Structures are given as structure tokens and as C-alpha cells.
Amino acid sequence: MEKITQLEMVGISKSFHGIPANDDIHLTINSGEILGLLGENGAGKTTLMNILYGLYQPDSGQIKINGQRVKIRTPQESMAVGIGMVHQHFALIQPHSAVENIVLGYQHSPLFFPQKKIQDDVLAFSKKFNFDIDLSKQVWQLSAGEQQRVEILKALFNGADLLILDEPTSVLTPQETQELFVILNRMKQEGHLIILISHKLDEITELCDRVTVLQKGKIVGHADTKDVDKRALARMMIGRDVIFNIEREEIPRSEKVLSVNNLVVNGDKGIPMVKGITFDIHKNEIFGIAGVSGNGQRELVEAITGLRKSESGEVRITDTDITNQPPDKIYNEGISHVPEERIKFGIAPGLYLYENAILKQHRSDKFSSRLFLAYKGIKEHARGLVDAFQVATPSIFIQTKNLSGGNIQKLILGREIDGEPPVLVASHPTYGLDVGATEYLRKQLLQRRKEGGAILLVSEDLEEISELCDRIAVIFQGQFMGILEADDPNIKDIGLMMAGTLQL
Ligand SMILES: Nc1ncnc2c1ncn2[C@@H]1O[C@H](COP(=O)(O)OP(=O)(O)OP(=O)(O)O)[C@@H](O)[C@H]1O
Ligand SMILES: [Mg+2]
């Protein structure tokens, strides 16, 4: 197959149950270009790229490579013409090494292929693009950024000229994001074509040459990124101005609500990931945990919310000891949770939207009193959440897994915040949300704080943390490097604390 120098999507349309997800889309990308694909949650970005990658068939329209029409019916056919895709949720096989994963998916393997030779080729390839990964490591030992590099390497090794990346940076640290951009720029110089989906407008303006904006399945604009800034992009996307810096009112914190005392929690490998952490969160307070992912924040949150056992120490909500209680008990004591692993812990993907809207509350009096009344109440409740959080969905009777990534997130957020919980534990709550939804969510968190909520916010986004939080703890290798008040001058050194080189 000849190298891709130009790819065109011509008049692509795709509907689900009669509702258009893509409506007459035309776009062109040339060799050496990075094209950004922007749009609100549910605008149709992933659907369009899934069509290019052969996961969905369009209802109408064509794909052309170098001016010639091609038929792409499966991901294998897509790879065969030179297209690769890195999905938001990685699909590597955990107990294999990185290099085995790459070789396993190798398109051109002869029946008895010389493993060793191919592995050597992979290593040479990795060197050429300067990928900084130890390819002999097992996948589970790799960080999110490393796993993503393996995915990219795999696509390149399979001969991808065009690489699609669907929200590649939401799971990366700022450092890893910069490393990714170096790789993508190098690919661009080598003549690759890159399509990038992202809600982070700074990234789009930094990395992309051009941007195409989708709204409700239609293209509403194109721009050269040199001519636009992030405000202009936001306006193109949602048709109004977005407030990027939200004002946080001064509110004194009141009594203690959540207390964590000398907590020790083991990670999946059986070694301590949380090594004696102590803090309190008060009413009217947002308490942030900043840190590079993998430093124990996940284990800490899972222990507080009952998803993981703690080895020692205690967790209390007001005067009740909830250490090692089951998740539903902890929820009933007043701790809501927006989990990091949404699909695993946040929703039941096969259930309908209205069922997920009351997950965890289905036994409460509100929804289970008398069968028929309850059903009506549940539906009303679900519709209320969909309206308030602007979940883009054709109805509440859709299987939740068919919602777009950001809309699943909005549904979980709506459900967890709506009950006005005394304590809300939120891990990366704006991950995957479009700019409008991010703004709305941040306002909601501040509103909960004002009403007396105590919020634990875990995020890698320093801007988000410093904008919203009253106090910020910096976690490194399972311990706090310090707890800072929002106006502490040491905040400027938070990066050093995250890297473990400064302790207060
Ligand atoms: N398999 C499916 N069945 C039914 N509807 C679907 C399916 N896949 C996508 N949709 C619908 O198509 C629309 C577009 O979804 P898509 O995932 O493409 O949005 P997106 O732009 O990627 O949004 P996000 O930013 O939230 O990821 C949504 O309304 C979604 O519910
Ligand atoms: Mg998507």
C-alpha cells in the first residue's frame, strides 16, 4: 500500500436509532499536518474516528486516500491502508510485556514469524522515534504515559501513516503530555498525518495546525490555529463565552466532617501505597490532593470510599468510624464518590440511563416505596439530572454504555452531587468534560462548598486545584509532602513537592 499523503472524508453520515451522530461531514488532512477535532460532549467526534478506523460503518459517504476511494470495513482493513488509532481506554494485554504486545498485533506476521527478529525491529524503531520506554517491562508495570507510548509505537510499527488519538492527554501528567507532544511533532516532521481529539484548548492551539469544530454531529467551523485563541475556540464550540477563571468566595471553614488518621493502604501489588496519611476536611471546604498519578491517591480514595481495605489507621465521618466498611454503608453515611475508573466503578454500562441515575440509591425510600409510584419518581429524577447536567442523550431509555465519554461523566457527577452529600470525594471530576461542562461542574463544586459540603478533590490539573481548593495537600510516594493554605506563598513550589524534592 502506498503511503498516505492525503485523506478525505466526504459526506459522512451516521445515525443511531434515527438520531444523527455525524451529519454530512467533510474533512481533509494532508501529510505533515496535525488536525484538531473539537466539539462538545456528544458532538460526534469519537463516532467519526471510529468510522475511519473501521469500527462503525457510515450510513453514507466515502473515505478517500490519495484521491482514491477506499473501503474500510474493519480495524484490520483500516490498519492495512495505514491508519492507526489510540483509544482513550488502552487495550493492551496486561500480563504481557510491552514488546510482546506490539509483536502480537503485528499485521504482517508470517505464520512462523521470527519473534526475536521482530522484537529487534521494534526496539530499533523505538530508538528511532526516541520513545523512552523499557519494552521488556510487563504492561501492568508501566505508567499511563508509557502504556500510551506503547500504543503509539504499536500503531507506527504496524505501518500507520495516519494516527488518530482520542483524548490522549486526559490520563497523562503535564510532563507526560509534553513528552507526547515531542513525539507527535517528530511524527509530523516525518510526514505523518495526525488527528487529535481533545477538550484541552491550550493543547489544541499549541500542537495542531488546523482545527475542525463539530456541533451536534455537524461541522460548524474550521480554523487555522495560528488565527485563534482558546476563547475563540470555546465560542466556536459552544456558541458563547466561557469563564476560564472562576471566582472563589471567601468562606470560613466550619466543623470537621471527614477525618483520616494515620491511614495505611496497600496497592494491587500488596505493598503499601498510602503510608500513614492524616488530614481532616471541614464543612464549607474543598480539600485538594495534588500529585503525579501513581503516588497513592487512587488507593487513598478507594480506602475512604470502601472500595479497598486499609491495613491500619482510621476514617471517620463526624463521629462514626467507617474504616473498612462496605461501600453502600459508607455511601449511606454521607460520602458520595465520583471515581477515577468510571466504567468500572461509576456506572453499570449495560443498564439504562434512568437505572444508572439512581444506582446506589435504589433501596432508599424515595425510590422503592410503592412500585409504580417509584418508577415514575425514578424517571422524573433521571430526567431532572439529564436536564440539570445537560447530558446529551436521545432519551433516558438508552443503554448507558452508548452515551459519549463526557456524557457518562456528566451523569455520574449529577447523580453524586444531586443528593447534596455531606462529603463528596471526586477524582479527576472534569476529565473528559468539554469546556462548558467543566465550567458548570466547577460552579457546582463551589456551590456545594457554600451550602456546607466537604469536598475532597483529587486532580493532576494544578490550575483546577489552585482555583477551587481552600487547602492543598501534595502527595508523593504515599505521603503528604505538606498541606498548604490556598494563599500560602509556597504554592509556587508545588511542582517541587510533587516531585518529592521539597517537604514542608
Ligand atoms: N453505539 C452507539 N449506539 C447508540 N448511540 C451511540 C453509539 N455510539 C455513539 N452514540 C451516540 O452518538 C452521539 C455522539 O457520540 P460520540 O461518542 O461520537 O461523542 P463525542 O463527540 O466523542 O463526545 P465526548 O466528548 O463526550 O467523548 C452521542 O449522542 C452518543 O450517545
Ligand atoms: Mg468521545
Coordinates of C-alpha atoms and ligand atoms in Angstrom, one line a residue:
M1 CA 0.0 0.0 0.0
E2 CA 1.4 3.4 -0.9
K3 CA 2.0 5.9 1.8
I4 CA -0.9 8.2 2.7
T5 CA -0.3 11.8 1.6
Q6 CA -3.9 12.9 1.8
L7 CA -7.0 11.6 3.5
E8 CA -10.5 12.8 2.8
M9 CA -13.8 12.1 4.5
V10 CA -16.5 13.0 2.0
G11 CA -20.1 13.5 3.1
I12 CA -20.0 11.0 6.0
S13 CA -23.3 10.5 7.9
K14 CA -24.1 8.0 10.7
S15 CA -27.2 7.7 12.8
F16 CA -28.0 5.7 15.8
H17 CA -31.7 4.8 16.2
G18 CA -32.6 7.5 13.8
I19 CA -30.6 10.2 15.6
P20 CA -27.7 11.6 13.6
A21 CA -24.3 11.4 15.3
N22 CA -22.5 12.5 12.2
D23 CA -24.3 14.6 9.6
D24 CA -22.6 15.1 6.2
I25 CA -19.1 15.5 7.4
H26 CA -16.4 16.7 5.0
L27 CA -12.8 16.9 6.1
T28 CA -9.4 16.7 4.6
I29 CA -6.0 16.2 6.1
N30 CA -2.6 16.2 4.4
S31 CA 0.8 14.6 5.2
G32 CA 2.7 16.6 7.8
E33 CA -0.4 18.1 9.4
I34 CA -1.9 17.8 12.8
L35 CA -5.7 18.3 12.8
G36 CA -7.6 19.0 16.0
L37 CA -11.1 17.8 16.3
L38 CA -13.1 19.7 18.8
G39 CA -16.7 19.7 20.0
E40 CA -19.0 19.4 23.0
N41 CA -19.5 16.1 24.7
G42 CA -21.7 14.0 22.4
A43 CA -20.9 16.1 19.3
G44 CA -19.8 13.0 17.3
K45 CA -16.0 13.1 17.4
T46 CA -15.4 9.5 18.6
T47 CA -18.1 8.2 16.2
L48 CA -16.4 9.9 13.2
M49 CA -13.0 8.5 14.1
N50 CA -14.5 5.1 14.8
I51 CA -15.7 5.2 11.2
L52 CA -12.3 6.0 9.9
Y53 CA -10.9 3.1 12.0
G54 CA -13.5 0.6 10.7
L55 CA -15.3 0.1 14.0
Y56 CA -18.5 1.6 12.6
Q57 CA -19.9 1.7 9.0
P58 CA -21.2 5.1 7.8
D59 CA -24.8 5.2 6.5
S60 CA -23.5 7.2 3.6
G61 CA -20.3 9.0 2.5
Q62 CA -16.9 7.9 1.3
I63 CA -13.3 7.8 2.5
K64 CA -10.6 8.6 0.0
I65 CA -6.9 8.1 0.3
N66 CA -4.6 10.0 -2.1
G67 CA -7.8 10.7 -4.1
Q68 CA -8.8 7.1 -4.4
R69 CA -11.9 5.7 -2.7
V70 CA -11.2 3.0 -0.1
K71 CA -13.5 0.6 1.7
I72 CA -12.7 0.2 5.4
R73 CA -14.9 -2.4 7.0
T74 CA -12.8 -3.5 10.0
P75 CA -9.9 -2.2 12.1
Q76 CA -7.7 -4.7 10.2
E77 CA -8.6 -3.1 6.9
S78 CA -8.0 0.3 8.4
M79 CA -4.6 -0.7 9.6
A80 CA -3.9 -2.3 6.3
V81 CA -4.3 1.1 4.5
G82 CA -2.1 2.8 7.0
I83 CA -4.5 4.1 9.7
G84 CA -3.8 3.6 13.5
M85 CA -5.9 4.7 16.4
V86 CA -5.1 5.1 20.1
H87 CA -8.3 4.9 22.1
Q88 CA -8.9 6.7 25.3
H89 CA -9.0 3.5 27.2
F90 CA -6.0 1.5 26.4
A91 CA -6.4 -2.1 25.2
L92 CA -3.0 -3.6 25.9
I93 CA -2.8 -7.1 27.4
Q94 CA -1.7 -6.7 30.9
P95 CA 0.4 -9.9 31.7
H96 CA 2.5 -9.5 28.5
S97 CA 5.5 -7.3 28.0
A98 CA 5.3 -4.1 26.0
V99 CA 7.3 -5.6 23.2
E100 CA 5.1 -8.8 23.1
N101 CA 2.0 -6.6 22.8
I102 CA 3.5 -4.8 19.8
V103 CA 4.5 -8.0 18.1
L104 CA 1.2 -9.8 18.9
G105 CA -0.7 -7.2 17.0
Y106 CA 1.8 -7.2 14.1
Q107 CA -0.1 -7.1 10.8
H108 CA 2.5 -8.6 8.6
S109 CA 3.5 -11.6 10.7
P110 CA 4.2 -14.7 8.6
L111 CA 2.9 -17.9 10.1
F112 CA 6.1 -18.9 11.8
F113 CA 7.5 -15.5 12.4
P114 CA 10.9 -15.0 13.8
Q115 CA 9.9 -13.4 17.1
K116 CA 13.4 -12.4 18.0
K117 CA 14.0 -10.6 14.7
I118 CA 10.7 -8.7 15.0
Q119 CA 11.4 -7.7 18.6
D120 CA 14.8 -6.3 17.5
D121 CA 13.0 -4.4 14.8
V122 CA 10.6 -2.9 17.4
L123 CA 13.5 -1.8 19.5
A124 CA 15.2 -0.2 16.6
F125 CA 12.0 1.6 15.7
S126 CA 11.6 2.7 19.3
K127 CA 15.1 4.2 19.3
K128 CA 14.5 6.0 16.0
F129 CA 11.5 7.9 17.4
N130 CA 13.2 8.3 20.8
F131 CA 10.5 6.6 22.7
D132 CA 11.6 6.4 26.3
I133 CA 10.1 3.0 27.4
D134 CA 11.6 -0.1 28.8
L135 CA 9.9 -2.5 26.3
S136 CA 10.7 -5.6 28.4
K137 CA 8.5 -4.4 31.2
Q138 CA 5.1 -6.0 31.7
V139 CA 2.2 -3.7 30.8
W140 CA 0.9 -3.5 34.4
Q141 CA 4.3 -2.1 35.4
L142 CA 4.0 0.8 33.0
S143 CA 2.5 4.2 33.8
A144 CA -0.3 5.6 31.8
G145 CA 2.1 7.7 29.7
E146 CA 4.3 4.6 29.0
Q147 CA 1.3 2.5 28.0
Q148 CA 0.2 5.2 25.6
R149 CA 3.6 5.3 24.0
V150 CA 3.4 1.5 23.6
E151 CA 0.1 2.0 21.8
I152 CA 1.6 4.6 19.5
L153 CA 4.6 2.5 18.8
K154 CA 2.4 -0.4 18.0
A155 CA 0.4 1.7 15.5
L156 CA 3.6 3.0 13.9
F157 CA 5.2 -0.4 13.8
N158 CA 2.1 -1.6 12.0
G159 CA 2.7 0.9 9.3
A160 CA 0.3 3.7 10.4
D161 CA 0.8 6.9 8.3
L162 CA -2.3 8.4 9.9
L163 CA -2.6 8.3 13.6
I164 CA -5.8 9.1 15.5
L165 CA -5.6 10.0 19.1
D166 CA -8.9 10.2 21.1
E167 CA -8.4 12.4 24.1
P168 CA -4.8 11.2 24.6
T169 CA -3.8 13.6 27.4
S170 CA -6.7 13.2 29.9
V171 CA -4.8 10.4 31.7
L172 CA -1.3 12.0 31.4
T173 CA 0.7 14.2 33.7
P174 CA 1.7 17.6 32.4
Q175 CA 5.3 16.2 32.0
E176 CA 4.0 13.1 30.0
T177 CA 1.9 15.4 27.9
Q178 CA 4.9 17.4 26.9
E179 CA 6.8 14.1 26.0
L180 CA 3.8 13.0 23.9
F181 CA 3.9 16.3 22.0
V182 CA 7.6 15.9 21.2
I183 CA 6.8 12.5 19.7
L184 CA 3.8 13.8 17.7
N185 CA 5.8 16.7 16.4
R186 CA 8.6 14.4 15.3
M187 CA 6.0 12.2 13.5
K188 CA 4.6 15.3 11.8
Q189 CA 8.1 16.2 10.5
E190 CA 8.4 12.6 9.2
G191 CA 5.3 13.3 7.1
H192 CA 2.7 11.5 9.2
L193 CA -0.9 12.7 9.4
I194 CA -2.3 13.1 12.9
I195 CA -5.9 13.7 14.1
L196 CA -6.2 14.7 17.8
I197 CA -9.4 14.9 19.8
S198 CA -9.0 17.0 23.0
H199 CA -11.1 19.1 25.3
K200 CA -8.0 21.0 26.4
L201 CA -8.0 24.0 24.2
D202 CA -4.5 25.1 25.2
E203 CA -3.2 21.8 23.7
I204 CA -5.1 22.2 20.5
T205 CA -3.7 25.7 20.0
E206 CA -0.2 24.5 20.9
L207 CA 0.0 21.4 18.9
C208 CA -2.4 21.5 16.0
D209 CA -2.1 23.2 12.6
R210 CA -5.8 23.3 11.9
V211 CA -8.9 22.6 13.9
T212 CA -12.4 21.4 12.9
V213 CA -15.3 22.0 15.2
L214 CA -18.3 19.7 15.4
Q215 CA -21.6 20.6 17.0
K216 CA -24.4 18.0 17.3
G217 CA -22.9 15.9 14.5
K218 CA -22.3 18.7 12.0
I219 CA -19.2 20.7 11.2
V220 CA -19.7 24.3 12.4
G221 CA -16.3 25.7 11.7
H222 CA -12.7 25.3 10.6
A223 CA -9.8 27.4 11.6
D224 CA -6.0 27.7 11.4
T225 CA -4.9 27.5 14.9
K226 CA -2.5 30.5 14.5
D227 CA -5.6 32.7 13.9
V228 CA -7.5 31.6 17.1
D229 CA -7.0 31.5 20.8
K230 CA -8.7 29.3 23.3
R231 CA -11.5 31.8 24.0
A232 CA -12.3 31.9 20.3
L233 CA -12.3 28.1 20.1
A234 CA -14.6 27.9 23.0
R235 CA -17.0 30.3 21.4
M236 CA -16.9 28.3 18.1
M237 CA -17.6 25.2 20.1
I238 CA -20.5 26.2 22.3
G239 CA -21.6 29.4 20.9
R240 CA -21.0 31.6 23.9
D241 CA -18.1 32.8 26.1
V242 CA -16.7 30.5 28.7
I243 CA -15.4 31.8 32.1
F244 CA -12.0 30.2 32.4
N245 CA -11.2 31.5 35.9
I246 CA -14.0 31.1 38.3
E247 CA -14.1 33.3 41.4
R248 CA -14.0 31.5 44.7
E249 CA -15.7 33.4 47.5
E250 CA -14.0 33.6 50.9
I251 CA -16.0 31.3 53.2
P252 CA -14.5 30.3 56.6
R253 CA -14.5 26.6 57.1
S254 CA -16.6 25.2 60.0
E255 CA -16.6 21.9 61.8
K256 CA -14.7 18.8 60.9
V257 CA -16.7 16.3 58.8
L258 CA -14.2 13.8 57.5
S259 CA -11.2 12.7 59.4
V260 CA -8.5 10.4 58.1
N261 CA -6.0 9.3 60.7
N262 CA -2.7 7.6 60.0
L263 CA -4.1 5.5 57.2
V264 CA -2.1 2.8 55.6
V265 CA -3.4 1.2 52.4
N266 CA -1.8 -1.5 50.2
G267 CA -1.8 -1.3 46.4
D268 CA -2.6 -4.1 44.0
K269 CA 0.9 -5.5 44.3
G270 CA 0.5 -5.9 48.1
I271 CA 2.9 -3.2 49.1
P272 CA 1.9 0.0 51.0
M273 CA 0.9 2.8 48.6
V274 CA -0.6 5.0 51.4
K275 CA 1.9 5.2 54.2
G276 CA 0.3 6.8 57.2
I277 CA -1.7 9.8 55.9
T278 CA -3.6 12.1 58.3
F279 CA -6.0 15.0 57.4
D280 CA -9.4 16.5 58.2
I281 CA -11.9 18.1 55.9
H282 CA -14.4 20.6 57.2
K283 CA -17.8 21.8 56.2
N284 CA -17.6 24.6 53.6
E285 CA -14.2 23.4 52.5
I286 CA -12.7 22.0 49.3
F287 CA -9.6 20.0 50.2
G288 CA -7.4 19.2 47.2
I289 CA -4.9 16.4 46.7
A290 CA -2.3 17.3 44.1
G291 CA 0.3 14.8 42.9
V292 CA 1.6 12.9 39.9
S293 CA -0.7 9.9 39.5
G294 CA 0.5 6.6 40.9
N295 CA 1.6 8.2 44.2
G296 CA -1.2 6.6 46.3
Q297 CA -4.1 9.0 45.6
R298 CA -6.1 6.2 44.0
E299 CA -5.6 3.8 46.9
L300 CA -6.4 6.6 49.4
V301 CA -9.7 7.4 47.7
E302 CA -10.6 3.8 47.4
A303 CA -10.0 3.1 51.0
I304 CA -12.1 6.2 52.1
T305 CA -15.0 5.1 49.9
G306 CA -14.9 1.4 50.9
L307 CA -13.6 0.0 47.6
R308 CA -10.3 -1.1 49.1
K309 CA -9.3 -2.4 52.5
S310 CA -7.0 -0.3 54.7
E311 CA -4.3 -2.1 56.7
S312 CA -4.3 0.3 59.7
G313 CA -5.4 3.7 60.7
E314 CA -9.0 5.0 60.6
V315 CA -11.5 7.0 58.6
R316 CA -14.4 8.8 60.4
I317 CA -17.3 10.8 59.2
T318 CA -18.2 13.1 62.1
D319 CA -18.3 10.7 64.9
T320 CA -18.8 7.5 63.1
D321 CA -15.9 5.1 62.4
I322 CA -16.3 3.9 58.8
T323 CA -12.9 2.2 58.4
N324 CA -13.2 -0.9 56.2
Q325 CA -17.0 -0.6 55.9
P326 CA -18.7 -1.7 52.7
P327 CA -19.2 0.9 50.0
D328 CA -23.0 1.1 50.4
K329 CA -22.7 1.6 54.2
I330 CA -20.2 4.4 53.6
Y331 CA -22.4 6.0 50.9
N332 CA -25.4 5.9 53.4
E333 CA -23.2 7.6 56.0
G334 CA -22.9 10.5 53.6
I335 CA -19.9 10.1 51.3
S336 CA -20.6 10.3 47.6
H337 CA -17.9 9.3 45.2
V338 CA -17.0 10.3 41.6
P339 CA -14.5 7.5 40.9
E340 CA -11.4 7.6 38.7
E341 CA -12.4 4.4 36.9
R342 CA -15.8 5.5 35.7
I343 CA -16.8 2.5 33.7
K344 CA -15.6 0.0 36.4
F345 CA -17.0 1.7 39.5
G346 CA -19.1 4.6 38.3
I347 CA -21.9 3.0 36.2
A348 CA -23.3 -0.3 35.2
P349 CA -22.7 0.1 31.4
G350 CA -25.4 -2.4 30.4
L351 CA -28.2 -0.7 32.4
Y352 CA -30.3 2.0 31.1
L353 CA -29.6 5.6 31.8
Y354 CA -32.5 6.0 34.2
E355 CA -31.3 3.0 36.2
N356 CA -27.8 4.4 36.5
A357 CA -29.3 7.7 37.6
I358 CA -30.3 6.1 40.9
L359 CA -27.5 3.5 41.3
K360 CA -26.7 3.1 45.0
Q361 CA -29.9 4.8 46.0
H362 CA -32.3 2.2 44.6
R363 CA -33.1 1.0 48.1
S364 CA -33.8 4.4 49.5
D365 CA -37.4 5.2 50.5
K366 CA -37.5 7.8 47.8
F367 CA -37.4 5.2 45.0
S368 CA -38.6 1.9 46.4
S369 CA -41.8 2.7 48.4
R370 CA -44.6 1.6 46.1
L371 CA -43.6 0.0 42.9
F372 CA -45.5 2.2 40.3
L373 CA -45.1 5.5 42.1
A374 CA -41.4 4.7 42.5
Y375 CA -40.9 4.0 38.8
K376 CA -42.5 7.4 37.9
G377 CA -40.3 9.0 40.5
I378 CA -37.2 7.4 39.2
K379 CA -37.9 8.5 35.6
E380 CA -38.6 12.1 36.8
H381 CA -35.4 12.1 38.8
A382 CA -33.4 10.8 35.8
R383 CA -34.9 13.5 33.5
G384 CA -34.1 16.1 36.1
L385 CA -30.4 15.0 36.2
V386 CA -30.2 14.9 32.4
D387 CA -31.6 18.5 32.2
A388 CA -29.5 19.9 35.1
F389 CA -26.3 18.4 33.9
Q390 CA -27.1 18.7 30.2
V391 CA -26.4 15.1 29.5
A392 CA -26.7 14.8 25.7
T393 CA -28.9 11.8 25.1
P394 CA -31.8 10.9 22.9
S395 CA -33.7 9.6 25.9
I396 CA -33.4 8.1 29.4
F397 CA -34.1 4.7 28.0
I398 CA -30.7 4.3 26.3
Q399 CA -28.1 1.8 27.5
T400 CA -25.5 3.9 29.4
K401 CA -22.5 2.5 27.5
N402 CA -23.8 4.1 24.3
L403 CA -23.5 7.6 25.8
S404 CA -20.4 9.6 24.7
G405 CA -17.5 9.5 27.2
G406 CA -18.2 13.0 28.6
N407 CA -21.9 12.4 28.9
I408 CA -21.3 9.3 31.1
Q409 CA -19.2 11.5 33.3
K410 CA -21.9 14.2 33.5
L411 CA -24.4 11.5 34.5
I412 CA -22.2 10.3 37.4
L413 CA -21.4 13.8 38.5
G414 CA -25.1 14.7 38.5
R415 CA -26.0 11.6 40.5
E416 CA -23.3 12.1 43.1
I417 CA -23.8 15.8 43.6
D418 CA -27.5 15.9 43.4
G419 CA -28.2 14.3 46.8
E420 CA -26.3 17.1 48.5
P421 CA -24.0 14.7 50.2
P422 CA -22.1 15.9 53.4
V423 CA -18.9 14.6 51.8
L424 CA -18.1 14.4 48.1
V425 CA -14.9 12.6 47.0
A426 CA -14.2 13.5 43.4
S427 CA -11.3 12.0 41.4
H428 CA -10.4 14.0 38.3
P429 CA -14.0 15.2 38.0
T430 CA -13.5 17.3 34.9
Y431 CA -11.6 14.6 33.0
G432 CA -13.3 14.2 29.6
L433 CA -15.7 17.1 30.0
D434 CA -16.0 19.8 27.4
V435 CA -15.2 23.4 28.4
G436 CA -18.8 24.4 29.0
A437 CA -19.4 21.3 31.2
T438 CA -16.1 21.9 33.1
E439 CA -17.2 25.4 33.9
Y440 CA -20.6 24.2 35.1
L441 CA -19.1 21.5 37.2
R442 CA -16.6 23.8 38.9
K443 CA -19.5 26.1 39.8
Q444 CA -21.4 23.2 41.2
L445 CA -18.5 22.2 43.4
L446 CA -18.2 25.7 44.7
Q447 CA -22.0 25.8 45.3
R448 CA -21.8 22.6 47.4
R449 CA -19.0 24.1 49.4
K450 CA -21.1 27.2 50.0
E451 CA -24.1 25.0 51.2
G452 CA -21.8 23.3 53.7
G453 CA -20.4 20.4 51.8
A454 CA -17.0 19.0 52.5
I455 CA -15.2 18.1 49.3
L456 CA -12.1 16.0 48.6
L457 CA -10.8 16.8 45.2
V458 CA -8.1 14.7 43.6
S459 CA -6.7 16.1 40.4
E460 CA -3.5 16.4 38.5
D461 CA -4.6 19.7 37.0
L462 CA -2.8 22.3 39.1
E463 CA -4.9 25.1 37.7
E464 CA -8.1 23.3 38.7
I465 CA -6.8 22.5 42.2
S466 CA -5.5 26.0 42.9
E467 CA -8.7 27.6 41.6
L468 CA -11.1 25.6 43.6
C469 CA -9.3 24.4 46.8
D470 CA -9.1 26.0 50.2
R471 CA -6.2 23.8 51.2
I472 CA -4.0 21.6 49.0
A473 CA -2.1 18.5 50.2
V474 CA 0.7 17.3 47.9
I475 CA 1.1 13.6 47.8
F476 CA 4.4 11.8 46.9
Q477 CA 5.1 8.1 47.3
G478 CA 2.2 7.6 49.7
Q479 CA 2.9 10.5 52.0
F480 CA 2.0 14.2 52.2
M481 CA 4.8 16.5 51.4
G482 CA 2.9 19.2 53.1
I483 CA -0.6 20.8 53.3
L484 CA -0.9 24.4 52.0
E485 CA -3.5 27.0 52.5
A486 CA -4.7 28.5 49.2
D487 CA -2.9 31.7 49.8
D488 CA 0.4 30.1 51.0
P489 CA 3.3 31.6 49.1
N490 CA 4.9 28.2 48.9
I491 CA 2.2 27.3 46.4
K492 CA 4.7 28.3 43.7
D493 CA 6.9 25.4 44.7
I494 CA 4.1 22.8 44.4
G495 CA 5.9 21.2 41.4
L496 CA 8.9 20.5 43.6
M497 CA 6.7 19.0 46.2
M498 CA 5.0 16.8 43.7
A499 CA 8.4 15.6 42.5
G500 CA 9.4 14.8 46.1
T501 CA 12.3 17.2 46.3
L502 CA 10.7 19.6 48.8
Q503 CA 8.9 18.8 52.0
L504 CA 7.2 21.4 54.2
Ligands
LIG1 N1 -23.2 2.5 19.6 C1 -24.0 3.6 19.8 N2 -25.3 3.4 20.0 C2 -26.1 4.4 20.2 N3 -25.8 5.7 20.2 C3 -24.4 6.0 20.1 C4 -23.5 4.9 19.9 N4 -22.2 5.5 19.8 C5 -22.4 6.8 19.9 N5 -23.7 7.1 20.1 C6 -24.3 8.4 20.2 O1 -23.7 9.3 19.2 C7 -23.5 10.6 19.7 C8 -22.1 11.1 19.6 O2 -21.2 10.3 20.4 P1 -19.7 10.4 20.4 O3 -19.2 9.4 21.3 O4 -19.2 10.4 19.0 O5 -19.4 11.9 21.0 P2 -18.0 12.6 21.3 O6 -18.0 13.9 20.5 O7 -16.9 11.7 21.2 O8 -18.3 13.1 22.8 P3 -17.3 13.1 24.1 O9 -16.5 14.4 24.1 O10 -18.2 13.1 25.3 O11 -16.4 11.9 24.1 C9 -24.0 10.6 21.2 O12 -25.3 11.1 21.3 C10 -23.9 9.1 21.5 O13 -24.9 8.8 22.5
MG2 MG -15.6 10.8 22.6

